[in-house]
mmCIF file of C-alpha atoms in Angstrom:
data_model
loop_
_atom_site.group_PDB
_atom_site.id
_atom_site.type_symbol
_atom_site.label_atom_id
_atom_site.label_comp_id
_atom_site.label_asym_id
_atom_site.label_seq_id
_atom_site.Cartn_x
_atom_site.Cartn_y
_atom_site.Cartn_z
ATOM 1 C CA ALA A 108 -61.615 -28.940 -56.501
ATOM 2 C CA GLY A 109 -59.147 -26.679 -54.661
ATOM 3 C CA LEU A 110 -57.259 -29.494 -52.945
ATOM 4 C CA SER A 111 -53.586 -29.195 -52.019
ATOM 5 C CA VAL A 112 -51.044 -31.173 -50.023
ATOM 6 C CA VAL A 113 -48.083 -29.648 -48.218
ATOM 7 C CA ALA A 114 -45.292 -31.828 -46.841
ATOM 8 C CA SER A 115 -41.973 -30.979 -45.264
ATOM 9 C CA SER A 116 -38.915 -33.024 -44.455
ATOM 10 C CA GLN A 117 -36.282 -32.770 -41.820
ATOM 11 C CA PRO A 118 -33.553 -30.259 -42.706
ATOM 12 C CA TYR A 119 -30.807 -31.607 -44.910
ATOM 13 C CA VAL A 120 -27.329 -31.176 -43.455
ATOM 14 C CA HIS A 121 -24.444 -31.961 -45.756
ATOM 15 C CA VAL A 122 -21.796 -33.494 -43.494
ATOM 16 C CA VAL A 123 -18.662 -34.053 -45.493
ATOM 17 C CA GLY A 124 -15.142 -34.085 -44.156
ATOM 18 C CA LEU A 125 -13.725 -35.208 -40.858
ATOM 19 C CA PRO A 126 -12.297 -32.875 -38.225
ATOM 20 C CA SER A 127 -8.769 -31.769 -39.041
ATOM 21 C CA ARG A 128 -5.942 -33.601 -37.275
ATOM 22 C CA GLY A 129 -4.707 -31.799 -34.208
ATOM 23 C CA VAL A 130 -1.859 -32.262 -31.757
ATOM 24 C CA VAL A 131 -2.188 -34.015 -28.386
ATOM 25 C CA MET A 132 0.244 -33.150 -25.583
ATOM 26 C CA GLU A 133 0.927 -34.168 -22.027
ATOM 27 C CA VAL A 134 1.519 -30.940 -20.089
ATOM 28 C CA ALA A 135 2.700 -29.802 -16.670
ATOM 29 C CA ASP A 136 0.097 -29.079 -14.012
ATOM 30 C CA ALA A 137 -1.088 -25.486 -14.509
ATOM 31 C CA ARG A 138 -1.575 -25.126 -10.742
ATOM 32 C CA GLN A 139 2.162 -25.628 -10.212
ATOM 33 C CA GLU A 140 3.361 -23.248 -12.921
ATOM 34 C CA ALA A 141 5.661 -20.444 -11.929
ATOM 35 C CA SER A 142 4.768 -16.778 -11.873
ATOM 36 C CA VAL A 143 6.870 -13.658 -12.257
ATOM 37 C CA TYR A 144 5.647 -10.531 -10.475
ATOM 38 C CA GLY A 145 2.274 -12.208 -10.061
ATOM 39 C CA ILE A 146 1.883 -12.955 -13.787
ATOM 40 C CA ARG A 147 1.422 -16.640 -14.547
ATOM 41 C CA ILE A 148 3.974 -18.080 -16.947
ATOM 42 C CA MET A 149 2.334 -20.463 -19.397
ATOM 43 C CA HIS A 150 3.719 -23.974 -19.586
ATOM 44 C CA ALA A 151 6.248 -24.719 -22.271
ATOM 45 C CA GLY A 152 4.008 -27.259 -24.001
ATOM 46 C CA ASP A 153 4.523 -30.983 -24.387
ATOM 47 C CA ILE A 154 6.498 -32.763 -21.680
ATOM 48 C CA ASP A 155 8.349 -36.070 -22.069
ATOM 49 C CA PHE A 156 8.790 -36.864 -18.352
ATOM 50 C CA GLN A 157 6.675 -36.246 -15.270
ATOM 51 C CA ASN A 158 7.433 -36.801 -11.599
ATOM 52 C CA THR A 159 4.071 -37.876 -10.213
ATOM 53 C CA THR A 160 2.216 -41.184 -10.285
ATOM 54 C CA THR A 161 -1.154 -39.777 -9.192
ATOM 55 C CA GLU A 162 -2.084 -37.251 -11.923
ATOM 56 C CA LEU A 163 -1.726 -36.734 -15.645
ATOM 57 C CA HIS A 164 -2.564 -33.488 -17.456
ATOM 58 C CA CYS A 165 -3.125 -33.164 -21.186
ATOM 59 C CA GLU A 166 -4.420 -30.753 -23.784
ATOM 60 C CA TRP A 167 -4.986 -30.760 -27.514
ATOM 61 C CA ARG A 168 -5.084 -28.160 -30.253
ATOM 62 C CA GLY A 169 -5.786 -27.908 -33.948
ATOM 63 C CA PHE A 170 -8.844 -30.155 -34.298
ATOM 64 C CA SER A 171 -11.461 -28.220 -36.213
ATOM 65 C CA HIS A 172 -14.234 -28.351 -38.773
ATOM 66 C CA PRO A 173 -15.447 -25.332 -40.746
ATOM 67 C CA HIS A 174 -19.183 -26.032 -40.250
ATOM 68 C CA LEU A 175 -19.674 -28.584 -37.489
ATOM 69 C CA VAL A 176 -19.112 -28.644 -33.745
ATOM 70 C CA VAL A 177 -16.181 -30.841 -32.713
ATOM 71 C CA THR A 178 -16.517 -32.862 -29.497
ATOM 72 C CA TYR A 179 -13.859 -34.991 -27.867
ATOM 73 C CA GLN A 180 -13.254 -38.270 -26.109
ATOM 74 C CA VAL A 181 -9.969 -38.842 -24.297
ATOM 75 C CA GLY A 182 -8.302 -42.041 -23.102
ATOM 76 C CA LEU A 183 -5.018 -43.090 -21.509
ATOM 77 C CA GLY A 184 -2.957 -46.152 -22.370
ATOM 78 C CA THR A 185 0.447 -47.791 -22.239
ATOM 79 C CA SER A 186 0.781 -47.935 -26.029
ATOM 80 C CA PRO A 187 -0.215 -45.499 -28.796
ATOM 81 C CA GLY A 188 -3.978 -45.548 -29.404
ATOM 82 C CA ALA A 189 -4.749 -47.771 -26.411
ATOM 83 C CA ASP A 190 -7.064 -46.978 -23.489
ATOM 84 C CA ASP A 191 -5.927 -49.803 -21.199
ATOM 85 C CA VAL A 192 -5.280 -47.436 -18.243
ATOM 86 C CA ILE A 193 -8.350 -45.170 -18.482
ATOM 87 C CA THR A 194 -11.045 -46.012 -21.050
ATOM 88 C CA PHE A 195 -12.251 -43.276 -23.373
ATOM 89 C CA ILE A 196 -14.512 -40.760 -21.665
ATOM 90 C CA ASP A 197 -16.450 -37.787 -22.975
ATOM 91 C CA ALA A 198 -14.643 -34.431 -22.680
ATOM 92 C CA GLY A 199 -17.336 -32.432 -24.500
ATOM 93 C CA VAL A 200 -15.893 -29.414 -26.301
ATOM 94 C CA GLU A 201 -13.093 -28.904 -23.748
ATOM 95 C CA THR A 202 -9.520 -29.044 -25.065
ATOM 96 C CA ARG A 203 -7.777 -30.033 -21.843
ATOM 97 C CA PHE A 204 -8.212 -32.811 -19.356
ATOM 98 C CA THR A 205 -6.744 -33.948 -16.025
ATOM 99 C CA TRP A 206 -6.890 -37.386 -14.488
ATOM 100 C CA ALA A 207 -6.432 -37.510 -10.718
ATOM 101 C CA HIS A 208 -6.131 -40.314 -8.163
ATOM 102 C CA LEU A 209 -4.160 -42.464 -10.604
ATOM 103 C CA HIS A 210 -1.712 -45.236 -9.745
ATOM 104 C CA LEU A 211 0.797 -44.839 -12.587
ATOM 105 C CA GLN A 212 3.874 -47.066 -12.651
ATOM 106 C CA ARG A 213 7.379 -45.637 -12.373
ATOM 107 C CA PHE A 214 9.412 -45.703 -15.609
ATOM 108 C CA GLN A 215 6.288 -46.615 -17.631
ATOM 109 C CA MET A 216 5.455 -44.663 -20.795
ATOM 110 C CA TYR A 217 1.848 -43.421 -21.053
ATOM 111 C CA TYR A 218 0.025 -42.130 -24.149
ATOM 112 C CA VAL A 219 -3.026 -39.867 -24.365
ATOM 113 C CA THR A 220 -5.371 -40.519 -27.295
ATOM 114 C CA VAL A 221 -8.030 -38.026 -28.364
ATOM 115 C CA ILE A 222 -10.968 -38.872 -30.613
ATOM 116 C CA ALA A 223 -12.325 -35.711 -32.244
ATOM 117 C CA SER A 224 -15.892 -36.265 -33.492
ATOM 118 C CA THR A 225 -18.425 -34.523 -35.704
ATOM 119 C CA GLU A 226 -21.542 -35.776 -37.469
ATOM 120 C CA ALA A 227 -19.253 -36.626 -40.390
ATOM 121 C CA GLY A 228 -17.072 -39.004 -38.380
ATOM 122 C CA ASN A 229 -13.989 -39.199 -36.178
ATOM 123 C CA THR A 230 -10.325 -38.275 -36.260
ATOM 124 C CA THR A 231 -8.032 -39.997 -33.760
ATOM 125 C CA VAL A 232 -4.631 -38.673 -32.665
ATOM 126 C CA THR A 233 -2.247 -40.002 -30.004
ATOM 127 C CA SER A 234 0.401 -38.037 -28.102
ATOM 128 C CA ASP A 235 4.110 -38.858 -28.256
ATOM 129 C CA GLY A 236 3.894 -40.103 -24.669
ATOM 130 C CA VAL A 237 5.155 -39.202 -21.223
ATOM 131 C CA ARG A 238 7.344 -41.317 -18.950
ATOM 132 C CA VAL A 239 6.941 -41.332 -15.156
ATOM 133 C CA VAL A 240 10.269 -40.764 -13.386
ATOM 134 C CA LEU A 241 10.110 -39.744 -9.749
ATOM 135 C CA ASP A 242 12.603 -37.495 -7.994
ATOM 136 C CA GLY A 243 15.337 -39.697 -6.597
ATOM 137 C CA ASP A 244 14.714 -42.623 -8.973
ATOM 138 C CA VAL A 245 17.908 -44.363 -10.049
ATOM 139 C CA ILE A 246 18.111 -44.663 -13.812
ATOM 140 C CA ASN A 247 20.386 -47.616 -14.524
ATOM 141 C CA GLY A 248 22.683 -47.234 -17.504
ATOM 142 C CA THR A 249 23.049 -43.461 -17.135
ATOM 143 C CA ASN A 250 26.542 -41.968 -17.323
ATOM 144 C CA VAL A 251 27.410 -38.370 -16.433
ATOM 145 C CA LEU A 252 30.892 -37.253 -17.474
ATOM 146 C CA ASP A 253 32.905 -34.052 -17.026
ATOM 147 C CA GLY A 254 33.852 -32.059 -20.136
ATOM 148 C CA THR A 255 32.288 -31.749 -23.553
ATOM 149 C CA GLY A 256 33.392 -35.181 -24.736
ATOM 150 C CA CYS A 257 34.918 -36.008 -28.094
ATOM 151 C CA LYS A 258 31.953 -34.998 -30.243
ATOM 152 C CA PRO A 259 31.936 -31.246 -30.880
ATOM 153 C CA LEU A 260 28.523 -29.623 -30.629
ATOM 154 C CA ASP A 261 26.850 -28.542 -33.886
ATOM 155 C CA TYR A 262 29.620 -30.003 -36.036
ATOM 156 C CA ASN A 263 28.559 -32.171 -38.935
ATOM 157 C CA ARG A 264 31.513 -34.510 -39.418
ATOM 158 C CA SER A 265 29.996 -36.416 -42.332
ATOM 159 C CA PHE A 266 30.336 -33.527 -44.830
ATOM 160 C CA SER A 267 33.736 -32.248 -43.793
ATOM 161 C CA HIS A 268 37.160 -33.045 -45.197
ATOM 162 C CA HIS A 269 38.263 -32.811 -41.542
ATOM 163 C CA ALA A 270 36.004 -35.706 -40.553
ATOM 164 C CA ASP A 271 38.930 -37.915 -39.541
ATOM 165 C CA ALA A 272 40.966 -35.161 -37.900
ATOM 166 C CA PRO A 273 40.805 -35.089 -34.105
ATOM 167 C CA PHE A 274 38.862 -32.206 -32.580
ATOM 168 C CA GLY A 275 41.573 -30.768 -30.332
ATOM 169 C CA ALA A 276 42.720 -32.649 -27.261
ATOM 170 C CA CYS A 277 39.901 -35.068 -26.662
ATOM 171 C CA ALA A 278 38.845 -37.064 -23.629
ATOM 172 C CA GLU A 279 35.423 -38.508 -22.865
ATOM 173 C CA ASP A 280 35.829 -37.666 -19.163
ATOM 174 C CA ILE A 281 38.232 -35.028 -17.839
ATOM 175 C CA ASP A 282 39.834 -34.663 -14.425
ATOM 176 C CA TYR A 283 40.804 -30.966 -14.713
ATOM 177 C CA GLN A 284 40.134 -27.975 -16.961
ATOM 178 C CA ALA A 285 41.747 -24.662 -17.815
ATOM 179 C CA SER A 286 38.640 -22.469 -17.568
ATOM 180 C CA THR A 287 37.731 -20.821 -14.277
ATOM 181 C CA THR A 288 34.426 -19.412 -15.598
ATOM 182 C CA ALA A 289 32.691 -22.341 -17.304
ATOM 183 C CA VAL A 290 32.003 -25.983 -16.582
ATOM 184 C CA SER A 291 30.858 -28.529 -19.161
ATOM 185 C CA THR A 292 29.322 -31.942 -18.829
ATOM 186 C CA HIS A 293 27.697 -34.527 -21.051
ATOM 187 C CA TRP A 294 25.702 -37.654 -20.381
ATOM 188 C CA SER A 295 24.138 -40.711 -21.896
ATOM 189 C CA ILE A 296 20.843 -42.321 -20.941
ATOM 190 C CA ALA A 297 19.837 -45.941 -21.411
ATOM 191 C CA ASP A 298 17.683 -46.511 -24.516
ATOM 192 C CA GLU A 299 14.781 -47.995 -22.528
ATOM 193 C CA ILE A 300 14.268 -44.727 -20.602
ATOM 194 C CA ARG A 301 14.447 -42.363 -23.597
ATOM 195 C CA PRO A 302 11.184 -40.692 -24.614
#
């Protein structure tokens, strides 16, 4: 009879595996970065403190998938994973984001959370956070003392047979010093302000 039927389906795409986990960082404003001889110096990476309440800059790296396009959503919160300050918004395929016109609170810790998505699913990673401390803010519980203190730098006392021996003449705060070429200081910061 010479009859035949031809049918076709939609293409099959095998979507297995989520995007790899990346790293999310709060960073300094690239517009304020220093330059040397006209060459821009890249920021040092993740920051733990920032001195503005109106902007927050972030970027992320390391999210990838070998076969699928990775897109991102980014949110800002006061605890890891939360978006109680700025709800998650689409960042497309960009790997950096800036929020402007914010009203961040002084001494508050803020966390950036990125959701990396493919057809296979999502991977969510949160930054280690950034605390807002403005120039001139008084940080209660902070002590700045002259001298190196009684704990020698880079000296592991727990594995030494000299662990109980004093480390030279020791004073937590000194009033004078013998050196005319070097000055030392040490400080402590209240636990609630630490990153």
